[in-house]
């Protein structure tokens, strides 16, 4: 197969029942693990269909690993009570503070 031009390769793959399609406009792919997320930005994503099964080939433009912080409703309520902000603002402050109550409250009261 070395030296085969791309057109011949596509024809051969079609004959074998393998289809490849490039997904356009993909901005990011997120892989969620138990305690972190891997964010692949501006990836090239190819869908490969063979024998009724789909596979995805992902080539990232850039990669970022983020820790996942569990934020309880109790913590959100406490920040809301202490600072007088709405639920979304309290949750966002906790996320930015990696779940640290004191840091979230201080940040919101300093603004």
PDB file of C-alpha atoms in Angstrom:
ATOM      1  CA  UNK A   1       0.000   0.000   0.000  1.00  0.00           C
ATOM      2  CA  UNK A   2       3.009   2.269   0.219  1.00  0.00           C
ATOM      3  CA  UNK A   3       3.169   4.503  -2.805  1.00  0.00           C
ATOM      4  CA  UNK A   4      -0.597   4.304  -3.389  1.00  0.00           C
ATOM      5  CA  UNK A   5      -2.098   7.672  -4.120  1.00  0.00           C
ATOM      6  CA  UNK A   6      -4.829   8.971  -1.756  1.00  0.00           C
ATOM      7  CA  UNK A   7      -7.546   8.519  -4.341  1.00  0.00           C
ATOM      8  CA  UNK A   8      -6.694   4.830  -4.806  1.00  0.00           C
ATOM      9  CA  UNK A   9      -6.524   4.411  -1.028  1.00  0.00           C
ATOM     10  CA  UNK A  10     -10.030   5.868  -0.571  1.00  0.00           C
ATOM     11  CA  UNK A  11     -11.407   3.610  -3.315  1.00  0.00           C
ATOM     12  CA  UNK A  12      -9.846   0.542  -1.696  1.00  0.00           C
ATOM     13  CA  UNK A  13     -11.198   1.508   1.719  1.00  0.00           C
ATOM     14  CA  UNK A  14     -14.717   1.979   0.278  1.00  0.00           C
ATOM     15  CA  UNK A  15     -14.489  -1.468  -1.298  1.00  0.00           C
ATOM     16  CA  UNK A  16     -13.593  -2.882   2.136  1.00  0.00           C
ATOM     17  CA  UNK A  17     -16.594  -1.100   3.687  1.00  0.00           C
ATOM     18  CA  UNK A  18     -14.543   1.504   5.526  1.00  0.00           C
ATOM     19  CA  UNK A  19     -15.714   5.118   5.411  1.00  0.00           C
ATOM     20  CA  UNK A  20     -13.824   8.136   6.716  1.00  0.00           C
ATOM     21  CA  UNK A  21     -15.373  11.536   7.307  1.00  0.00           C
ATOM     22  CA  UNK A  22     -13.693  14.664   8.646  1.00  0.00           C
ATOM     23  CA  UNK A  23     -15.901  16.560  11.134  1.00  0.00           C
ATOM     24  CA  UNK A  24     -15.862  20.275  10.417  1.00  0.00           C
ATOM     25  CA  UNK A  25     -16.134  23.053  13.005  1.00  0.00           C
ATOM     26  CA  UNK A  26     -15.043  21.069  16.083  1.00  0.00           C
ATOM     27  CA  UNK A  27     -13.824  23.541  18.700  1.00  0.00           C
ATOM     28  CA  UNK A  28     -12.987  21.222  21.571  1.00  0.00           C
ATOM     29  CA  UNK A  29     -13.243  17.659  22.828  1.00  0.00           C
ATOM     30  CA  UNK A  30     -13.477  17.036  26.581  1.00  0.00           C
ATOM     31  CA  UNK A  31     -12.442  13.726  28.122  1.00  0.00           C
ATOM     32  CA  UNK A  32     -13.908  13.494  31.625  1.00  0.00           C
ATOM     33  CA  UNK A  33     -12.091  11.313  34.108  1.00  0.00           C
ATOM     34  CA  UNK A  34     -12.956  10.738  37.745  1.00  0.00           C
ATOM     35  CA  UNK A  35     -10.881  13.605  39.124  1.00  0.00           C
ATOM     36  CA  UNK A  36      -9.833  15.650  36.091  1.00  0.00           C
ATOM     37  CA  UNK A  37     -10.721  16.680  32.577  1.00  0.00           C
ATOM     38  CA  UNK A  38      -8.548  16.700  29.488  1.00  0.00           C
ATOM     39  CA  UNK A  39      -9.611  19.471  27.120  1.00  0.00           C
ATOM     40  CA  UNK A  40      -8.433  19.135  23.510  1.00  0.00           C
ATOM     41  CA  UNK A  41      -8.800  22.465  21.718  1.00  0.00           C
ATOM     42  CA  UNK A  42      -9.156  22.955  17.944  1.00  0.00           C
ATOM     43  CA  UNK A  43      -8.855  19.234  17.191  1.00  0.00           C
ATOM     44  CA  UNK A  44      -8.969  17.520  13.821  1.00  0.00           C
ATOM     45  CA  UNK A  45     -11.649  14.829  14.266  1.00  0.00           C
ATOM     46  CA  UNK A  46     -12.131  11.982  11.809  1.00  0.00           C
ATOM     47  CA  UNK A  47     -15.019   9.511  12.049  1.00  0.00           C
ATOM     48  CA  UNK A  48     -14.109   6.055  10.766  1.00  0.00           C
ATOM     49  CA  UNK A  49     -17.039   3.698  10.088  1.00  0.00           C
ATOM     50  CA  UNK A  50     -16.323   0.011   9.497  1.00  0.00           C
ATOM     51  CA  UNK A  51     -18.623  -2.991   9.849  1.00  0.00           C
ATOM     52  CA  UNK A  52     -21.298  -0.927  11.584  1.00  0.00           C
ATOM     53  CA  UNK A  53     -18.915   0.423  14.231  1.00  0.00           C
ATOM     54  CA  UNK A  54     -17.738   4.017  14.547  1.00  0.00           C
ATOM     55  CA  UNK A  55     -14.307   5.077  15.761  1.00  0.00           C
ATOM     56  CA  UNK A  56     -13.121   8.618  16.317  1.00  0.00           C
ATOM     57  CA  UNK A  57      -9.581   9.729  15.607  1.00  0.00           C
ATOM     58  CA  UNK A  58      -8.728  12.972  17.403  1.00  0.00           C
ATOM     59  CA  UNK A  59      -5.603  15.032  16.814  1.00  0.00           C
ATOM     60  CA  UNK A  60      -5.570  18.005  19.206  1.00  0.00           C
ATOM     61  CA  UNK A  61      -4.375  21.494  18.374  1.00  0.00           C
ATOM     62  CA  UNK A  62      -3.572  22.039  22.058  1.00  0.00           C
ATOM     63  CA  UNK A  63      -4.250  20.227  25.317  1.00  0.00           C
ATOM     64  CA  UNK A  64      -5.173  21.364  28.806  1.00  0.00           C
ATOM     65  CA  UNK A  65      -5.631  19.240  31.933  1.00  0.00           C
ATOM     66  CA  UNK A  66      -8.053  20.591  34.545  1.00  0.00           C
ATOM     67  CA  UNK A  67      -8.789  19.297  38.021  1.00  0.00           C
ATOM     68  CA  UNK A  68     -12.453  18.633  38.681  1.00  0.00           C
ATOM     69  CA  UNK A  69     -13.676  20.163  41.932  1.00  0.00           C
ATOM     70  CA  UNK A  70     -16.826  18.828  43.582  1.00  0.00           C
ATOM     71  CA  UNK A  71     -18.897  21.718  44.924  1.00  0.00           C
ATOM     72  CA  UNK A  72     -21.747  20.863  47.250  1.00  0.00           C
ATOM     73  CA  UNK A  73     -25.075  22.676  47.380  1.00  0.00           C
ATOM     74  CA  UNK A  74     -24.356  23.369  51.051  1.00  0.00           C
ATOM     75  CA  UNK A  75     -21.171  25.255  50.116  1.00  0.00           C
ATOM     76  CA  UNK A  76     -23.039  27.264  47.469  1.00  0.00           C
ATOM     77  CA  UNK A  77     -25.741  28.206  49.998  1.00  0.00           C
ATOM     78  CA  UNK A  78     -23.144  29.239  52.575  1.00  0.00           C
ATOM     79  CA  UNK A  79     -21.373  31.531  50.084  1.00  0.00           C
ATOM     80  CA  UNK A  80     -24.737  32.993  49.041  1.00  0.00           C
ATOM     81  CA  UNK A  81     -25.681  33.692  52.677  1.00  0.00           C
ATOM     82  CA  UNK A  82     -22.319  35.220  53.551  1.00  0.00           C
ATOM     83  CA  UNK A  83     -22.035  37.447  50.480  1.00  0.00           C
ATOM     84  CA  UNK A  84     -25.610  38.111  49.336  1.00  0.00           C
ATOM     85  CA  UNK A  85     -24.926  36.971  45.751  1.00  0.00           C
ATOM     86  CA  UNK A  86     -27.088  34.728  43.573  1.00  0.00           C
ATOM     87  CA  UNK A  87     -26.543  30.960  43.141  1.00  0.00           C
ATOM     88  CA  UNK A  88     -24.664  31.196  39.814  1.00  0.00           C
ATOM     89  CA  UNK A  89     -22.256  33.830  41.129  1.00  0.00           C
ATOM     90  CA  UNK A  90     -21.601  31.804  44.288  1.00  0.00           C
ATOM     91  CA  UNK A  91     -20.956  28.604  42.298  1.00  0.00           C
ATOM     92  CA  UNK A  92     -18.636  30.402  39.867  1.00  0.00           C
ATOM     93  CA  UNK A  93     -16.639  31.917  42.740  1.00  0.00           C
ATOM     94  CA  UNK A  94     -16.281  28.469  44.345  1.00  0.00           C
ATOM     95  CA  UNK A  95     -15.154  26.945  41.058  1.00  0.00           C
ATOM     96  CA  UNK A  96     -12.555  29.684  40.565  1.00  0.00           C
ATOM     97  CA  UNK A  97     -11.349  29.144  44.156  1.00  0.00           C
ATOM     98  CA  UNK A  98     -11.131  25.352  43.616  1.00  0.00           C
ATOM     99  CA  UNK A  99     -13.801  24.793  46.243  1.00  0.00           C
ATOM    100  CA  UNK A 100     -12.117  26.916  48.942  1.00  0.00           C
ATOM    101  CA  UNK A 101     -14.994  28.549  50.856  1.00  0.00           C
ATOM    102  CA  UNK A 102     -12.926  31.260  52.520  1.00  0.00           C
ATOM    103  CA  UNK A 103     -11.245  32.306  49.271  1.00  0.00           C
ATOM    104  CA  UNK A 104     -14.590  32.438  47.418  1.00  0.00           C
ATOM    105  CA  UNK A 105     -16.210  34.542  50.141  1.00  0.00           C
ATOM    106  CA  UNK A 106     -13.222  36.907  50.371  1.00  0.00           C
ATOM    107  CA  UNK A 107     -13.177  37.372  46.604  1.00  0.00           C
ATOM    108  CA  UNK A 108     -16.878  38.219  46.492  1.00  0.00           C
ATOM    109  CA  UNK A 109     -16.775  40.601  49.456  1.00  0.00           C
ATOM    110  CA  UNK A 110     -13.754  42.482  48.059  1.00  0.00           C
ATOM    111  CA  UNK A 111     -15.537  43.315  44.781  1.00  0.00           C
TER     112      UNK A 111
END
